[in-house]
Amino acid sequence: YWRPSTTGSDMGISDVTRPVTGILDAAMDRALVLGYTRIGSGLRRHWWPADPAPDALVGKRVLVTGATAGIGLEMARAFAALGATVHLLGRNAAKVRHCVADIATQVPGADVVGEVCDVSDLDAVKAWSTEFANRVPALDGLVHNAGLMPKDRFVTPQGHELQFATHILGPHLMTERLLPLLRAARGASVVFVSSGGMYSAPLVVDDLESDRDYNGVRTYARTKRMQVVLADAWAHRLAGGDVKVESMHPGWVDTPGVAEYLPRFRVITRPLLREVADGADTAVWLVATRPPSKPGHFWHDRAQRPTTFGWQRPENPARVRRFLHQVSDLTETSKAWT
């Protein structure tokens, strides 16, 4: 379901007030407890851009990965409430069926299609995407939400570290293989769901698979940084066309993943954690409204955010090229990066 909010457009934010809210917004973005928690979204709702129209996605198709729990499931509900045909993708067939039925109950008239694929398994992505393309003529939205943060290091059937495969290789391969469907939509959006934790990690290019001293939280931050870089590279690559690519972070959200992987963090911050609807909001809004987006293409709470903090250097172009070429090699995909 889509939950309408009181927005800046509805309230008539004046040209005088707007600079003040901009300063407050930026300050909250740097003060994590303010910007990333429910406090941030609660305040920003008073000035952020308007909600999409209730029928914004009627006649559109949207695919959400990792959609059987938490933010992904909430995104699927929200897209269905806006009229989209939603392709709800998960790796567990029973959970997929349950979630499809759940949304059908909560959203009258919802059109939800279950999809089963393990995003981390590149062979599975190839097989599923081929079958998907044979039955779907166009795709208006693709949200790469699947994610995890295991404490121990695991590898996929192809021998890739699990987080790197789930957050980077699988989504990249899926985007590449579904690109004809995205172009056929004549106005599609791709959104990578990253994390504010990416600010704590540099772009690592000499240990993509976390072979040395694996740490689940550190690898998560690294791969979330990679997602932001990859989304920006895709946006540059497709610039001039009608497919938009962005990344976003949902803030600190009370999800099953947080409870499983960060139990102490959840205990300490639970009173301030966002509801899943808050975490899903910006990704849904990006697909439904397709706002203008500048290089960096990183969003939070319906506004673009810097990809580095003030003391961090911008990404080195040579390092970015090396990263992109490695991803292309590992997925056997095009190196047509700009």
GROMACS .gro file of C-alpha atoms in nm:
model
  338
    1TYR     CA    1   0.000   0.000   0.000
    2TRP     CA    2   0.114   0.355  -0.069
    3ARG     CA    3   0.089   0.589   0.227
    4PRO     CA    4   0.032   0.953   0.118
    5SER     CA    5   0.234   1.207   0.310
    6THR     CA    6   0.214   1.579   0.375
    7THR     CA    7   0.473   1.719   0.137
    8GLY     CA    8   0.649   2.046   0.076
    9SER     CA    9   0.459   2.091  -0.249
   10ASP     CA   10   0.128   2.045  -0.067
   11MET     CA   11   0.222   2.297   0.200
   12GLY     CA   12   0.350   2.561  -0.038
   13ILE     CA   13   0.708   2.593   0.085
   14SER     CA   14   0.815   2.946  -0.005
   15ASP     CA   15   1.132   3.054  -0.184
   16VAL     CA   16   1.239   3.219   0.142
   17THR     CA   17   1.186   2.906   0.350
   18ARG     CA   18   1.346   2.666   0.101
   19PRO     CA   19   1.712   2.767   0.171
   20VAL     CA   20   1.651   2.721   0.544
   21THR     CA   21   1.507   2.375   0.499
   22GLY     CA   22   1.799   2.293   0.269
   23ILE     CA   23   2.049   2.382   0.541
   24LEU     CA   24   1.856   2.180   0.799
   25ASP     CA   25   1.828   1.887   0.559
   26ALA     CA   26   2.203   1.884   0.490
   27ALA     CA   27   2.283   1.911   0.861
   28MET     CA   28   2.062   1.611   0.938
   29ASP     CA   29   2.231   1.415   0.660
   30ARG     CA   30   2.564   1.456   0.839
   31ALA     CA   31   2.424   1.399   1.189
   32LEU     CA   32   2.340   1.035   1.133
   33VAL     CA   33   2.109   0.991   1.433
   34LEU     CA   34   1.895   1.274   1.300
   35GLY     CA   35   1.906   1.204   0.927
   36TYR     CA   36   1.901   0.825   0.915
   37THR     CA   37   1.636   0.758   1.180
   38ARG     CA   38   1.262   0.819   1.188
   39ILE     CA   39   1.340   1.173   1.305
   40GLY     CA   40   1.485   1.256   0.965
   41SER     CA   41   1.199   1.128   0.755
   42GLY     CA   42   0.947   1.274   0.999
   43LEU     CA   43   1.089   1.624   0.955
   44ARG     CA   44   1.165   1.598   0.584
   45ARG     CA   45   0.807   1.502   0.502
   46HIS     CA   46   0.719   1.867   0.564
   47TRP     CA   47   0.922   1.984   0.265
   48TRP     CA   48   1.016   1.696   0.040
   49PRO     CA   49   0.873   1.662  -0.314
   50ALA     CA   50   0.515   1.556  -0.368
   51ASP     CA   51   0.398   1.195  -0.369
   52PRO     CA   52   0.340   1.026  -0.705
   53ALA     CA   53  -0.016   1.029  -0.832
   54PRO     CA   54  -0.228   0.738  -0.701
   55ASP     CA   55  -0.238   0.586  -1.051
   56ALA     CA   56   0.122   0.673  -1.143
   57LEU     CA   57   0.216   0.316  -1.237
   58VAL     CA   58  -0.102   0.187  -1.396
   59GLY     CA   59  -0.002  -0.014  -1.703
   60LYS     CA   60   0.363  -0.038  -1.587
   61ARG     CA   61   0.573  -0.337  -1.481
   62VAL     CA   62   0.817  -0.326  -1.190
   63LEU     CA   63   1.054  -0.599  -1.071
   64VAL     CA   64   1.177  -0.600  -0.710
   65THR     CA   65   1.449  -0.842  -0.596
   66GLY     CA   66   1.479  -0.958  -0.237
   67ALA     CA   67   1.108  -0.890  -0.203
   68THR     CA   68   0.997  -1.158   0.043
   69ALA     CA   69   1.066  -0.956   0.359
   70GLY     CA   70   1.140  -0.611   0.498
   71ILE     CA   71   1.195  -0.319   0.265
   72GLY     CA   72   1.163  -0.526  -0.052
   73LEU     CA   73   0.822  -0.661   0.045
   74GLU     CA   74   0.708  -0.311   0.136
   75MET     CA   75   0.828  -0.180  -0.201
   76ALA     CA   76   0.629  -0.450  -0.378
   77ARG     CA   77   0.317  -0.350  -0.183
   78ALA     CA   78   0.369   0.018  -0.261
   79PHE     CA   79   0.423  -0.043  -0.633
   80ALA     CA   80   0.107  -0.256  -0.644
   81ALA     CA   81  -0.089   0.021  -0.469
   82LEU     CA   82   0.023   0.263  -0.741
   83GLY     CA   83  -0.121   0.033  -1.006
   84ALA     CA   84   0.187  -0.149  -1.129
   85THR     CA   85   0.212  -0.512  -1.226
   86VAL     CA   86   0.471  -0.621  -0.971
   87HIS     CA   87   0.718  -0.902  -1.027
   88LEU     CA   88   0.813  -1.009  -0.675
   89LEU     CA   89   1.145  -1.195  -0.683
   90GLY     CA   90   1.293  -1.410  -0.410
   91ARG     CA   91   1.504  -1.724  -0.386
   92ASN     CA   92   1.258  -1.925  -0.175
   93ALA     CA   93   0.954  -2.037  -0.376
   94ALA     CA   94   0.733  -2.089  -0.070
   95LYS     CA   95   0.808  -1.739   0.064
   96VAL     CA   96   0.743  -1.590  -0.279
   97ARG     CA   97   0.400  -1.756  -0.298
   98HIS     CA   98   0.314  -1.640   0.055
   99CYS     CA   99   0.413  -1.278  -0.019
  100VAL     CA  100   0.221  -1.270  -0.347
  101ALA     CA  101  -0.091  -1.386  -0.161
  102ASP     CA  102  -0.027  -1.137   0.120
  103ILE     CA  103  -0.015  -0.839  -0.116
  104ALA     CA  104  -0.322  -0.961  -0.304
  105THR     CA  105  -0.508  -0.954   0.028
  106GLN     CA  106  -0.384  -0.611   0.135
  107VAL     CA  107  -0.408  -0.431  -0.201
  108PRO     CA  108  -0.744  -0.482  -0.376
  109GLY     CA  109  -0.695  -0.559  -0.744
  110ALA     CA  110  -0.319  -0.601  -0.709
  111ASP     CA  111  -0.143  -0.774  -0.998
  112VAL     CA  112   0.158  -0.951  -0.846
  113VAL     CA  113   0.365  -1.218  -1.020
  114GLY     CA  114   0.600  -1.440  -0.823
  115GLU     CA  115   0.954  -1.488  -0.954
  116VAL     CA  116   1.207  -1.735  -0.812
  117CYS     CA  117   1.579  -1.673  -0.861
  118ASP     CA  118   1.890  -1.662  -0.644
  119VAL     CA  119   2.050  -1.332  -0.744
  120SER     CA  120   2.391  -1.448  -0.618
  121ASP     CA  121   2.397  -1.746  -0.856
  122LEU     CA  122   2.504  -1.612  -1.195
  123ASP     CA  123   2.391  -1.923  -1.383
  124ALA     CA  124   2.049  -1.892  -1.219
  125VAL     CA  125   2.030  -1.523  -1.318
  126LYS     CA  126   2.109  -1.611  -1.679
  127ALA     CA  127   1.846  -1.886  -1.694
  128TRP     CA  128   1.578  -1.683  -1.516
  129SER     CA  129   1.636  -1.364  -1.719
  130THR     CA  130   1.609  -1.554  -2.046
  131GLU     CA  131   1.278  -1.707  -1.940
  132PHE     CA  132   1.154  -1.372  -1.806
  133ALA     CA  133   1.234  -1.193  -2.133
  134ASN     CA  134   1.035  -1.455  -2.325
  135ARG     CA  135   0.712  -1.366  -2.141
  136VAL     CA  136   0.748  -0.995  -2.061
  137PRO     CA  137   0.757  -0.736  -2.341
  138ALA     CA  138   0.890  -0.442  -2.140
  139LEU     CA  139   1.003  -0.349  -1.789
  140ASP     CA  140   0.942  -0.002  -1.644
  141GLY     CA  141   1.118  -0.044  -1.311
  142LEU     CA  142   1.394  -0.265  -1.173
  143VAL     CA  143   1.483  -0.237  -0.804
  144HIS     CA  144   1.794  -0.424  -0.689
  145ASN     CA  145   1.704  -0.474  -0.325
  146ALA     CA  146   1.834  -0.827  -0.249
  147GLY     CA  147   2.095  -0.810   0.026
  148LEU     CA  148   2.254  -0.991   0.318
  149MET     CA  149   2.539  -0.962   0.568
  150PRO     CA  150   2.660  -1.307   0.681
  151LYS     CA  151   2.909  -1.320   0.965
  152ASP     CA  152   3.114  -1.591   0.792
  153ARG     CA  153   3.248  -1.596   0.439
  154PHE     CA  154   3.047  -1.807   0.193
  155VAL     CA  155   3.091  -1.860  -0.179
  156THR     CA  156   2.838  -1.906  -0.459
  157PRO     CA  157   2.825  -2.198  -0.706
  158GLN     CA  158   3.058  -1.994  -0.928
  159GLY     CA  159   3.304  -1.945  -0.641
  160HIS     CA  160   3.230  -1.578  -0.573
  161GLU     CA  161   3.204  -1.430  -0.224
  162LEU     CA  162   2.835  -1.423  -0.138
  163GLN     CA  163   2.788  -1.052  -0.057
  164PHE     CA  164   2.985  -0.940  -0.362
  165ALA     CA  165   2.780  -1.173  -0.582
  166THR     CA  166   2.446  -1.069  -0.428
  167HIS     CA  167   2.506  -0.694  -0.422
  168ILE     CA  168   2.719  -0.647  -0.734
  169LEU     CA  169   2.765  -0.933  -0.979
  170GLY     CA  170   2.407  -1.061  -0.984
  171PRO     CA  171   2.242  -0.716  -1.012
  172HIS     CA  172   2.488  -0.606  -1.279
  173LEU     CA  173   2.431  -0.920  -1.485
  174MET     CA  174   2.054  -0.887  -1.443
  175THR     CA  175   2.060  -0.524  -1.554
  176GLU     CA  176   2.269  -0.613  -1.859
  177ARG     CA  177   2.041  -0.898  -1.963
  178LEU     CA  178   1.716  -0.705  -1.901
  179LEU     CA  179   1.837  -0.389  -2.075
  180PRO     CA  180   1.636  -0.458  -2.393
  181LEU     CA  181   1.318  -0.480  -2.182
  182LEU     CA  182   1.405  -0.158  -1.998
  183ARG     CA  183   1.462   0.023  -2.327
  184ALA     CA  184   1.138  -0.116  -2.466
  185ALA     CA  185   0.948   0.055  -2.183
  186ARG     CA  186   1.048   0.398  -2.321
  187GLY     CA  187   1.106   0.549  -1.979
  188ALA     CA  188   1.232   0.296  -1.725
  189SER     CA  189   1.415   0.333  -1.394
  190VAL     CA  190   1.675   0.110  -1.228
  191VAL     CA  191   1.740   0.160  -0.857
  192PHE     CA  192   2.016   0.000  -0.649
  193VAL     CA  193   1.929  -0.012  -0.279
  194SER     CA  194   2.258   0.072  -0.108
  195SER     CA  195   2.328   0.172   0.253
  196GLY     CA  196   2.451   0.475   0.441
  197GLY     CA  197   2.718   0.239   0.569
  198MET     CA  198   2.891   0.278   0.235
  199TYR     CA  199   3.035   0.608   0.361
  200SER     CA  200   3.258   0.408   0.594
  201ALA     CA  201   3.433   0.220   0.312
  202PRO     CA  202   3.648   0.318   0.016
  203LEU     CA  203   3.614   0.162  -0.328
  204VAL     CA  204   3.823  -0.155  -0.300
  205VAL     CA  205   3.955  -0.295  -0.629
  206ASP     CA  206   4.235  -0.526  -0.520
  207ASP     CA  207   4.024  -0.761  -0.305
  208LEU     CA  208   3.676  -0.766  -0.457
  209GLU     CA  209   3.600  -1.110  -0.316
  210SER     CA  210   3.711  -1.026   0.043
  211ASP     CA  211   3.963  -1.310   0.042
  212ARG     CA  212   4.177  -1.139   0.307
  213ASP     CA  213   4.052  -1.113   0.666
  214TYR     CA  214   3.680  -1.139   0.587
  215ASN     CA  215   3.455  -0.933   0.812
  216GLY     CA  216   3.083  -0.938   0.737
  217VAL     CA  217   3.009  -0.577   0.830
  218ARG     CA  218   3.315  -0.443   0.647
  219THR     CA  219   3.238  -0.644   0.334
  220TYR     CA  220   2.880  -0.519   0.345
  221ALA     CA  221   2.998  -0.156   0.355
  222ARG     CA  222   3.246  -0.219   0.074
  223THR     CA  223   2.991  -0.379  -0.155
  224LYS     CA  224   2.740  -0.104  -0.079
  225ARG     CA  225   3.003   0.150  -0.185
  226MET     CA  226   3.051  -0.056  -0.501
  227GLN     CA  227   2.678  -0.037  -0.569
  228VAL     CA  228   2.685   0.343  -0.563
  229VAL     CA  229   2.981   0.348  -0.802
  230LEU     CA  230   2.820   0.089  -1.029
  231ALA     CA  231   2.487   0.272  -1.043
  232ASP     CA  232   2.662   0.598  -1.133
  233ALA     CA  233   2.859   0.419  -1.405
  234TRP     CA  234   2.539   0.271  -1.547
  235ALA     CA  235   2.379   0.618  -1.543
  236HIS     CA  236   2.673   0.758  -1.742
  237ARG     CA  237   2.665   0.462  -1.979
  238LEU     CA  238   2.295   0.508  -2.055
  239ALA     CA  239   2.296   0.889  -2.052
  240GLY     CA  240   2.107   1.033  -2.347
  241GLY     CA  241   1.863   0.743  -2.350
  242ASP     CA  242   1.539   0.695  -2.162
  243VAL     CA  243   1.660   0.452  -1.894
  244LYS     CA  244   1.748   0.617  -1.563
  245VAL     CA  245   1.979   0.450  -1.311
  246GLU     CA  246   2.017   0.562  -0.950
  247SER     CA  247   2.114   0.433  -0.610
  248MET     CA  248   1.962   0.521  -0.275
  249HIS     CA  249   1.990   0.434   0.090
  250PRO     CA  250   1.688   0.377   0.314
  251GLY     CA  251   1.828   0.500   0.644
  252TRP     CA  252   1.819   0.291   0.960
  253VAL     CA  253   1.518   0.063   0.923
  254ASP     CA  254   1.380  -0.202   1.155
  255THR     CA  255   1.396  -0.504   0.922
  256PRO     CA  256   1.442  -0.879   0.967
  257GLY     CA  257   1.791  -0.834   0.825
  258VAL     CA  258   1.890  -0.584   1.094
  259ALA     CA  259   1.751  -0.816   1.361
  260GLU     CA  260   1.950  -1.110   1.220
  261TYR     CA  261   2.280  -0.947   1.134
  262LEU     CA  262   2.300  -0.649   1.374
  263PRO     CA  263   2.111  -0.752   1.689
  264ARG     CA  264   2.306  -0.524   1.927
  265PHE     CA  265   2.262  -0.224   1.698
  266ARG     CA  266   1.888  -0.296   1.685
  267VAL     CA  267   1.857  -0.315   2.064
  268ILE     CA  268   2.033   0.021   2.107
  269THR     CA  269   1.858   0.208   1.827
  270ARG     CA  270   1.518   0.040   1.805
  271PRO     CA  271   1.317   0.338   1.936
  272LEU     CA  272   1.464   0.548   1.654
  273LEU     CA  273   1.456   0.294   1.371
  274ARG     CA  274   1.233   0.368   1.075
  275GLU     CA  275   0.936   0.159   0.972
  276VAL     CA  276   0.981  -0.037   0.650
  277ALA     CA  277   0.747   0.204   0.467
  278ASP     CA  278   0.996   0.485   0.534
  279GLY     CA  279   1.284   0.271   0.409
  280ALA     CA  280   1.098   0.180   0.090
  281ASP     CA  281   0.973   0.531   0.017
  282THR     CA  282   1.256   0.684  -0.186
  283ALA     CA  283   1.305   0.386  -0.418
  284VAL     CA  284   0.932   0.373  -0.493
  285TRP     CA  285   0.923   0.749  -0.546
  286LEU     CA  286   1.221   0.736  -0.784
  287VAL     CA  287   1.057   0.475  -1.006
  288ALA     CA  288   0.713   0.639  -0.996
  289THR     CA  289   0.823   1.000  -1.060
  290ARG     CA  290   1.161   0.967  -1.240
  291PRO     CA  291   1.299   1.304  -1.116
  292PRO     CA  292   1.601   1.476  -1.273
  293SER     CA  293   1.926   1.330  -1.141
  294LYS     CA  294   2.281   1.465  -1.143
  295PRO     CA  295   2.611   1.271  -1.148
  296GLY     CA  296   2.653   1.073  -0.834
  297HIS     CA  297   2.289   0.966  -0.867
  298PHE     CA  298   2.270   0.876  -0.496
  299TRP     CA  299   1.944   0.951  -0.310
  300HIS     CA  300   1.795   0.946   0.039
  301ASP     CA  301   1.460   1.081   0.156
  302ARG     CA  302   1.366   1.205  -0.194
  303ALA     CA  303   1.680   1.418  -0.234
  304GLN     CA  304   2.019   1.362  -0.392
  305ARG     CA  305   2.303   1.315  -0.148
  306PRO     CA  306   2.682   1.341  -0.185
  307THR     CA  307   2.857   1.010  -0.242
  308THR     CA  308   3.147   1.113  -0.016
  309PHE     CA  309   3.177   1.311   0.305
  310GLY     CA  310   3.377   1.633   0.306
  311TRP     CA  311   3.700   1.471   0.421
  312GLN     CA  312   3.679   1.190   0.163
  313ARG     CA  313   3.833   1.224  -0.180
  314PRO     CA  314   3.617   1.180  -0.491
  315GLU     CA  315   3.644   0.842  -0.661
  316ASN     CA  316   3.963   0.803  -0.863
  317PRO     CA  317   3.861   0.754  -1.230
  318ALA     CA  318   4.134   0.494  -1.294
  319ARG     CA  319   4.021   0.297  -0.989
  320VAL     CA  320   3.660   0.314  -1.104
  321ARG     CA  321   3.754   0.191  -1.453
  322ARG     CA  322   3.947  -0.098  -1.304
  323PHE     CA  323   3.650  -0.191  -1.085
  324LEU     CA  324   3.406  -0.179  -1.376
  325HIS     CA  325   3.628  -0.387  -1.601
  326GLN     CA  326   3.666  -0.650  -1.330
  327VAL     CA  327   3.290  -0.668  -1.286
  328SER     CA  328   3.247  -0.702  -1.662
  329ASP     CA  329   3.507  -0.979  -1.676
  330LEU     CA  330   3.352  -1.172  -1.387
  331THR     CA  331   3.004  -1.156  -1.542
  332GLU     CA  332   3.118  -1.192  -1.903
  333THR     CA  333   2.934  -0.876  -1.999
  334SER     CA  334   3.004  -0.567  -2.209
  335LYS     CA  335   3.290  -0.329  -2.126
  336ALA     CA  336   3.117  -0.040  -2.302
  337TRP     CA  337   3.167   0.196  -2.008
  338THR     CA  338   3.203   0.569  -2.062
   0.00000   0.00000   0.00000
